[in-house]
Every structure is written in C-alpha cells, then in structure tokens.
GROMACS .gro file of C-alpha atoms in nm:
model
  247
    1MET     CA    1   1.919   1.658  -0.294
    2THR     CA    2   1.737   1.328  -0.269
    3THR     CA    3   1.706   1.155  -0.605
    4ALA     CA    4   1.491   0.860  -0.707
    5THR     CA    5   1.650   0.571  -0.895
    6THR     CA    6   1.469   0.639  -1.226
    7ALA     CA    7   1.424   0.949  -1.439
    8PRO     CA    8   1.207   1.197  -1.246
    9ILE     CA    9   0.846   1.252  -1.347
   10ALA     CA   10   0.806   1.505  -1.065
   11GLY     CA   11   1.039   1.698  -0.840
   12ALA     CA   12   1.073   1.979  -0.590
   13TYR     CA   13   1.390   2.184  -0.566
   14GLN     CA   14   1.497   2.406  -0.276
   15LEU     CA   15   1.136   2.452  -0.164
   16THR     CA   16   1.073   2.696   0.117
   17LYS     CA   17   0.727   2.767   0.254
   18ILE     CA   18   0.681   3.033   0.519
   19TYR     CA   19   0.355   3.105   0.697
   20GLY     CA   20   0.296   3.421   0.899
   21GLU     CA   21   0.515   3.726   0.947
   22GLY     CA   22   0.774   3.857   1.191
   23GLU     CA   23   0.810   3.661   1.513
   24ALA     CA   24   0.505   3.454   1.420
   25GLN     CA   25   0.675   3.312   1.109
   26VAL     CA   26   0.670   2.936   1.066
   27HIS     CA   27   0.902   2.766   0.815
   28ALA     CA   28   0.692   2.468   0.706
   29LEU     CA   29   0.951   2.383   0.439
   30ASN     CA   30   1.317   2.478   0.454
   31ARG     CA   31   1.489   2.432   0.114
   32ALA     CA   32   1.350   2.082   0.069
   33SER     CA   33   1.442   1.893  -0.249
   34VAL     CA   34   1.312   1.558  -0.373
   35GLU     CA   35   1.251   1.372  -0.700
   36PHE     CA   36   1.010   1.094  -0.796
   37GLY     CA   37   1.069   0.848  -1.079
   38GLN     CA   38   0.797   0.723  -1.309
   39GLY     CA   39   0.631   0.404  -1.192
   40GLY     CA   40   0.749   0.434  -0.834
   41PHE     CA   41   0.551   0.410  -0.511
   42TYR     CA   42   0.680   0.665  -0.260
   43ALA     CA   43   0.602   0.742   0.104
   44ILE     CA   44   0.653   1.080   0.271
   45MET     CA   45   0.671   1.062   0.650
   46GLY     CA   46   0.772   1.271   0.946
   47PRO     CA   47   0.668   1.392   1.290
   48SER     CA   48   0.372   1.626   1.328
   49GLY     CA   49   0.471   1.966   1.195
   50SER     CA   50   0.761   1.829   0.988
   51GLY     CA   51   0.620   1.969   0.663
   52LYS     CA   52   0.508   1.648   0.493
   53SER     CA   53   0.156   1.770   0.407
   54THR     CA   54   0.289   2.108   0.297
   55LEU     CA   55   0.538   1.935   0.069
   56MET     CA   56   0.265   1.726  -0.089
   57HIS     CA   57   0.041   2.030  -0.138
   58CYS     CA   58   0.321   2.218  -0.312
   59LEU     CA   59   0.410   1.917  -0.528
   60ALA     CA   60   0.045   1.878  -0.630
   61GLY     CA   61  -0.007   2.245  -0.709
   62LEU     CA   62  -0.253   2.290  -0.423
   63ASP     CA   63  -0.027   2.546  -0.255
   64ARG     CA   64   0.250   2.772  -0.379
   65PRO     CA   65   0.590   2.772  -0.210
   66THR     CA   66   0.748   3.092  -0.087
   67SER     CA   67   1.051   3.008  -0.299
   68GLY     CA   68   1.190   2.716  -0.498
   69GLN     CA   69   1.062   2.520  -0.796
   70VAL     CA   70   0.821   2.233  -0.859
   71PHE     CA   71   0.822   2.035  -1.184
   72LEU     CA   72   0.573   1.783  -1.320
   73GLY     CA   73   0.655   1.604  -1.644
   74GLY     CA   74   0.889   1.882  -1.752
   75VAL     CA   75   0.642   2.161  -1.668
   76GLU     CA   76   0.738   2.408  -1.396
   77LEU     CA   77   0.425   2.435  -1.182
   78THR     CA   78   0.567   2.724  -0.982
   79ALA     CA   79   0.583   2.935  -1.300
   80LEU     CA   80   0.219   2.880  -1.402
   81LYS     CA   81  -0.066   3.124  -1.357
   82ASP     CA   82  -0.363   3.010  -1.149
   83LYS     CA   83  -0.579   2.910  -1.447
   84GLU     CA   84  -0.295   2.710  -1.603
   85LEU     CA   85  -0.221   2.543  -1.272
   86THR     CA   86  -0.586   2.445  -1.231
   87ARG     CA   87  -0.577   2.283  -1.574
   88VAL     CA   88  -0.264   2.084  -1.488
   89ARG     CA   89  -0.417   1.961  -1.162
   90ARG     CA   90  -0.732   1.856  -1.348
   91ASP     CA   91  -0.562   1.683  -1.639
   92ARG     CA   92  -0.233   1.546  -1.505
   93ILE     CA   93  -0.268   1.486  -1.131
   94GLY     CA   94  -0.482   1.237  -0.940
   95PHE     CA   95  -0.580   1.267  -0.575
   96VAL     CA   96  -0.680   1.013  -0.310
   97PHE     CA   97  -0.779   1.154   0.029
   98GLN     CA   98  -0.830   1.003   0.373
   99GLN     CA   99  -1.199   1.096   0.379
  100PHE     CA  100  -1.259   0.982   0.018
  101ASN     CA  101  -1.412   1.316  -0.098
  102LEU     CA  102  -1.690   1.155  -0.301
  103LEU     CA  103  -1.993   1.360  -0.402
  104PRO     CA  104  -2.285   1.217  -0.203
  105THR     CA  105  -2.549   1.271  -0.473
  106LEU     CA  106  -2.355   1.087  -0.745
  107THR     CA  107  -2.330   0.712  -0.790
  108ALA     CA  108  -1.997   0.534  -0.768
  109ALA     CA  109  -1.973   0.526  -1.149
  110GLN     CA  110  -2.052   0.897  -1.174
  111ASN     CA  111  -1.793   0.983  -0.909
  112ILE     CA  112  -1.531   0.784  -1.098
  113THR     CA  113  -1.591   0.957  -1.432
  114LEU     CA  114  -1.647   1.307  -1.290
  115PRO     CA  115  -1.291   1.442  -1.341
  116LEU     CA  116  -1.295   1.340  -1.707
  117GLU     CA  117  -1.638   1.495  -1.759
  118LEU     CA  118  -1.521   1.821  -1.603
  119ALA     CA  119  -1.227   1.816  -1.847
  120GLY     CA  120  -1.461   1.756  -2.141
  121ARG     CA  121  -1.319   1.409  -2.203
  122LYS     CA  122  -1.501   1.080  -2.243
  123PRO     CA  123  -1.382   0.779  -2.044
  124ASP     CA  124  -1.248   0.480  -2.232
  125PRO     CA  125  -1.512   0.209  -2.167
  126ALA     CA  126  -1.255  -0.070  -2.174
  127GLN     CA  127  -1.028   0.111  -1.929
  128PHE     CA  128  -1.322   0.195  -1.702
  129GLU     CA  129  -1.425  -0.171  -1.699
  130ALA     CA  130  -1.069  -0.291  -1.634
  131ILE     CA  131  -1.011  -0.052  -1.344
  132THR     CA  132  -1.345  -0.111  -1.172
  133ALA     CA  133  -1.309  -0.488  -1.216
  134SER     CA  134  -0.959  -0.484  -1.067
  135LEU     CA  135  -1.104  -0.300  -0.766
  136HIS     CA  136  -1.402  -0.537  -0.741
  137LEU     CA  137  -1.652  -0.256  -0.787
  138GLU     CA  138  -1.864  -0.400  -1.069
  139GLU     CA  139  -2.161  -0.471  -0.844
  140ARG     CA  140  -2.144  -0.135  -0.665
  141LEU     CA  141  -2.125   0.115  -0.951
  142GLY     CA  142  -2.491   0.217  -0.925
  143HIS     CA  143  -2.474   0.281  -0.550
  144LEU     CA  144  -2.439   0.616  -0.374
  145PRO     CA  145  -2.143   0.669  -0.139
  146SER     CA  146  -2.373   0.636   0.164
  147GLU     CA  147  -2.455   0.284   0.047
  148LEU     CA  148  -2.088   0.178   0.033
  149SER     CA  149  -1.849   0.066   0.305
  150GLY     CA  150  -1.541   0.272   0.385
  151GLY     CA  151  -1.320   0.034   0.191
  152GLN     CA  152  -1.551   0.048  -0.110
  153GLN     CA  153  -1.560   0.428  -0.100
  154GLN     CA  154  -1.181   0.442  -0.098
  155ARG     CA  155  -1.169   0.202  -0.394
  156VAL     CA  156  -1.405   0.433  -0.582
  157ALA     CA  157  -1.170   0.722  -0.502
  158ILE     CA  158  -0.874   0.524  -0.636
  159ALA     CA  159  -1.062   0.437  -0.956
  160ARG     CA  160  -1.144   0.808  -0.998
  161ALA     CA  161  -0.777   0.897  -0.962
  162LEU     CA  162  -0.657   0.626  -1.203
  163LEU     CA  163  -0.905   0.669  -1.487
  164PRO     CA  164  -0.760   0.992  -1.637
  165LYS     CA  165  -0.411   0.831  -1.649
  166PRO     CA  166  -0.242   1.110  -1.449
  167ASP     CA  167   0.132   1.168  -1.435
  168VAL     CA  168   0.123   1.134  -1.056
  169ILE     CA  169  -0.134   1.026  -0.797
  170PHE     CA  170  -0.098   1.198  -0.460
  171ALA     CA  171  -0.249   0.999  -0.173
  172ASP     CA  172  -0.296   1.186   0.157
  173GLU     CA  173  -0.325   0.938   0.446
  174PRO     CA  174  -0.524   0.701   0.218
  175THR     CA  175  -0.558   0.431   0.487
  176GLY     CA  176  -0.640   0.667   0.775
  177ALA     CA  177  -1.012   0.585   0.774
  178LEU     CA  178  -0.976   0.212   0.703
  179ASP     CA  179  -0.934  -0.098   0.917
  180SER     CA  180  -0.620  -0.309   0.890
  181ALA     CA  181  -0.761  -0.557   0.638
  182ASN     CA  182  -0.886  -0.288   0.401
  183SER     CA  183  -0.564  -0.091   0.449
  184ALA     CA  184  -0.350  -0.387   0.344
  185GLN     CA  185  -0.572  -0.452   0.042
  186LEU     CA  186  -0.557  -0.088  -0.064
  187LEU     CA  187  -0.179  -0.060  -0.023
  188GLY     CA  188  -0.120  -0.381  -0.214
  189TYR     CA  189  -0.332  -0.249  -0.497
  190LEU     CA  190  -0.145   0.084  -0.509
  191LYS     CA  191   0.186  -0.102  -0.519
  192SER     CA  192   0.061  -0.316  -0.808
  193CYS     CA  193  -0.045  -0.001  -0.998
  194ALA     CA  194   0.311   0.129  -0.972
  195GLN     CA  195   0.469  -0.203  -1.066
  196ASN     CA  196   0.232  -0.315  -1.341
  197LEU     CA  197   0.088   0.008  -1.482
  198GLY     CA  198   0.387   0.240  -1.438
  199GLN     CA  199   0.173   0.474  -1.229
  200THR     CA  200   0.370   0.708  -1.004
  201ILE     CA  201   0.217   0.731  -0.657
  202VAL     CA  202   0.327   0.966  -0.378
  203MET     CA  203   0.170   0.889  -0.040
  204VAL     CA  204   0.179   1.095   0.278
  205THR     CA  205   0.132   0.867   0.576
  206HIS     CA  206   0.199   0.848   0.949
  207ASP     CA  207   0.183   0.467   0.945
  208PRO     CA  208   0.516   0.277   0.924
  209ASN     CA  209   0.327  -0.033   0.807
  210ALA     CA  210   0.190   0.165   0.512
  211ALA     CA  211   0.535   0.303   0.432
  212ALA     CA  212   0.667  -0.054   0.413
  213TYR     CA  213   0.478  -0.099   0.085
  214ALA     CA  214   0.671   0.187  -0.078
  215ASP     CA  215   0.980   0.165  -0.298
  216LEU     CA  216   1.130   0.463  -0.116
  217ALA     CA  217   1.034   0.634   0.209
  218PHE     CA  218   1.136   0.997   0.261
  219ILE     CA  219   1.155   1.115   0.623
  220LEU     CA  220   1.107   1.486   0.690
  221SER     CA  221   1.206   1.689   0.992
  222VAL     CA  222   1.176   2.065   1.038
  223GLY     CA  223   1.090   2.113   0.673
  224ARG     CA  224   1.371   1.911   0.515
  225ILE     CA  225   1.427   1.551   0.409
  226VAL     CA  226   1.670   1.401   0.658
  227GLU     CA  227   1.659   1.029   0.573
  228VAL     CA  228   1.566   0.808   0.278
  229PHE     CA  229   1.496   0.435   0.299
  230ASP     CA  230   1.508   0.208  -0.005
  231HIS     CA  231   1.240  -0.066   0.017
  232PRO     CA  232   1.175   0.022   0.381
  233ASP     CA  233   1.039  -0.205   0.650
  234ALA     CA  234   0.806  -0.088   0.924
  235ASP     CA  235   1.058  -0.129   1.208
  236THR     CA  236   1.325   0.078   1.032
  237VAL     CA  237   1.083   0.359   0.957
  238LEU     CA  238   0.940   0.351   1.308
  239GLY     CA  239   1.291   0.373   1.453
  240ALA     CA  240   1.367   0.679   1.239
  241LEU     CA  241   1.048   0.850   1.349
  242LYS     CA  242   1.121   0.777   1.716
  243ARG     CA  243   1.465   0.932   1.681
  244LEU     CA  244   1.293   1.246   1.553
  245GLY     CA  245   1.052   1.250   1.845
  246ALA     CA  246   0.739   1.137   1.658
  247ARG     CA  247   0.460   0.992   1.864
   0.00000   0.00000   0.00000
C-alpha cells in the first residue's frame, strides 16, 4: 500500500472496479490502495486506460468500486447510501474540472457561492473576499462565464471549490484547457493552497510539468499504483510514463 507522509484525510484500500461481463470484462482498477495526507498536493498519473480517472471518481464518490473501501475524514464512503453519499460530496468535497463546469446564466460570484446555497449555507463574506482577491477576480465577479477568459473561468471554478472548505479538492486535468502561462499560475496557486491553507488537493493529470508541482506523484498502470515519486520533477515522471508505454 502506498502511504502519504502525514495522517490520511482520504484513502482507498484494495479498490477493484470491473466494467462489463464475461469476456468483455475490463478491470479498470485492480486492488489499488493509496492514502492522502491533509494539506498535501498530489498528482495521479498513468498511461491512457491505466485507471487514473476511475480511481479519482471512486475516491470522490462519483462512482462505486466493485470491491474495496474508500474513506474520507474517517467516513467510509463505500458504506453510504446514495443520499448520504450525495450529501458528503456536496458538503465535504470540492471539484475542479478541465472544462470549468460553470453555469452560463450565473455570474462569477453566483457560480462561486452556488454549492453553499444548495447546501443551505451562507458564505462567509470575509472568506469570499479573501479567496476572490487571492485569485484576482474582484473586477470580474459580476461577469457571466462567456465574458471571462479561460484562465478566469478556471479561477472561478477554484474559488467555488475552496469556499466551502472541503476535506479534499479533486482536480481533473485542471490545466487541460489552459495555455502554459495560465497553467503555471493555476498550479502555483493550488500548491500555495496546500502549503498555506492546509487544503488537500488530488489532481489527475497527463502533464509531467503539472505533476512537478505536487508533493507526491502516484503512477498507475493496469489499475494499480506501480511507482510513487516524492517531490517529483517533470523529467522523472516523463521517464516513468515512457517506461509504461504512455504517449
């Protein structure tokens, strides 16, 4: 089992995920185990079909494994009923996606506060101001997503994920739709959130340069974690992926 260097805030244990039946079965995960410490910035990488997205979806409660356990802050997600799992995702997990997933009819400010409103909670004005200022969004809060650049939209998505103070933020290819300058800015900000705010961030990425910002990089192959790099650099990660046949 792969273990982070601090007490785990989230973990998966002996996860197996099988799609299909009979000869058409696909083992997306094959007894994969991993832990994430609080306040860490983690990268999950692997060749296409290695199971990295499936692992993230199971960790985030978006998909249920065929077998194994997932824990978040001491709660076993794999033991929860659907309604309870939905509540945990809403209240304790943040999401950042490649395509931003902002509602087009809401302003930036409304998109940021939407998860709290859906949970029946009011945002802390001071926290809202601090987060949006740190992301340089003060002048864009009244704009619709269509009036924002890609980098600004992704910063709105990050503010939305941070505001509820989740146990873990899961970021799925967060730089995939950004240019190199915006990618570097975004990754530097995520790293600072882990270091300065104690926010746990788990990022799925195909980009070795993005993984170089992480504290730990987990490399998957055929549904299992096969290598772990502490404070990785892009060349080391790229070499590992090439050995596994990633393009």
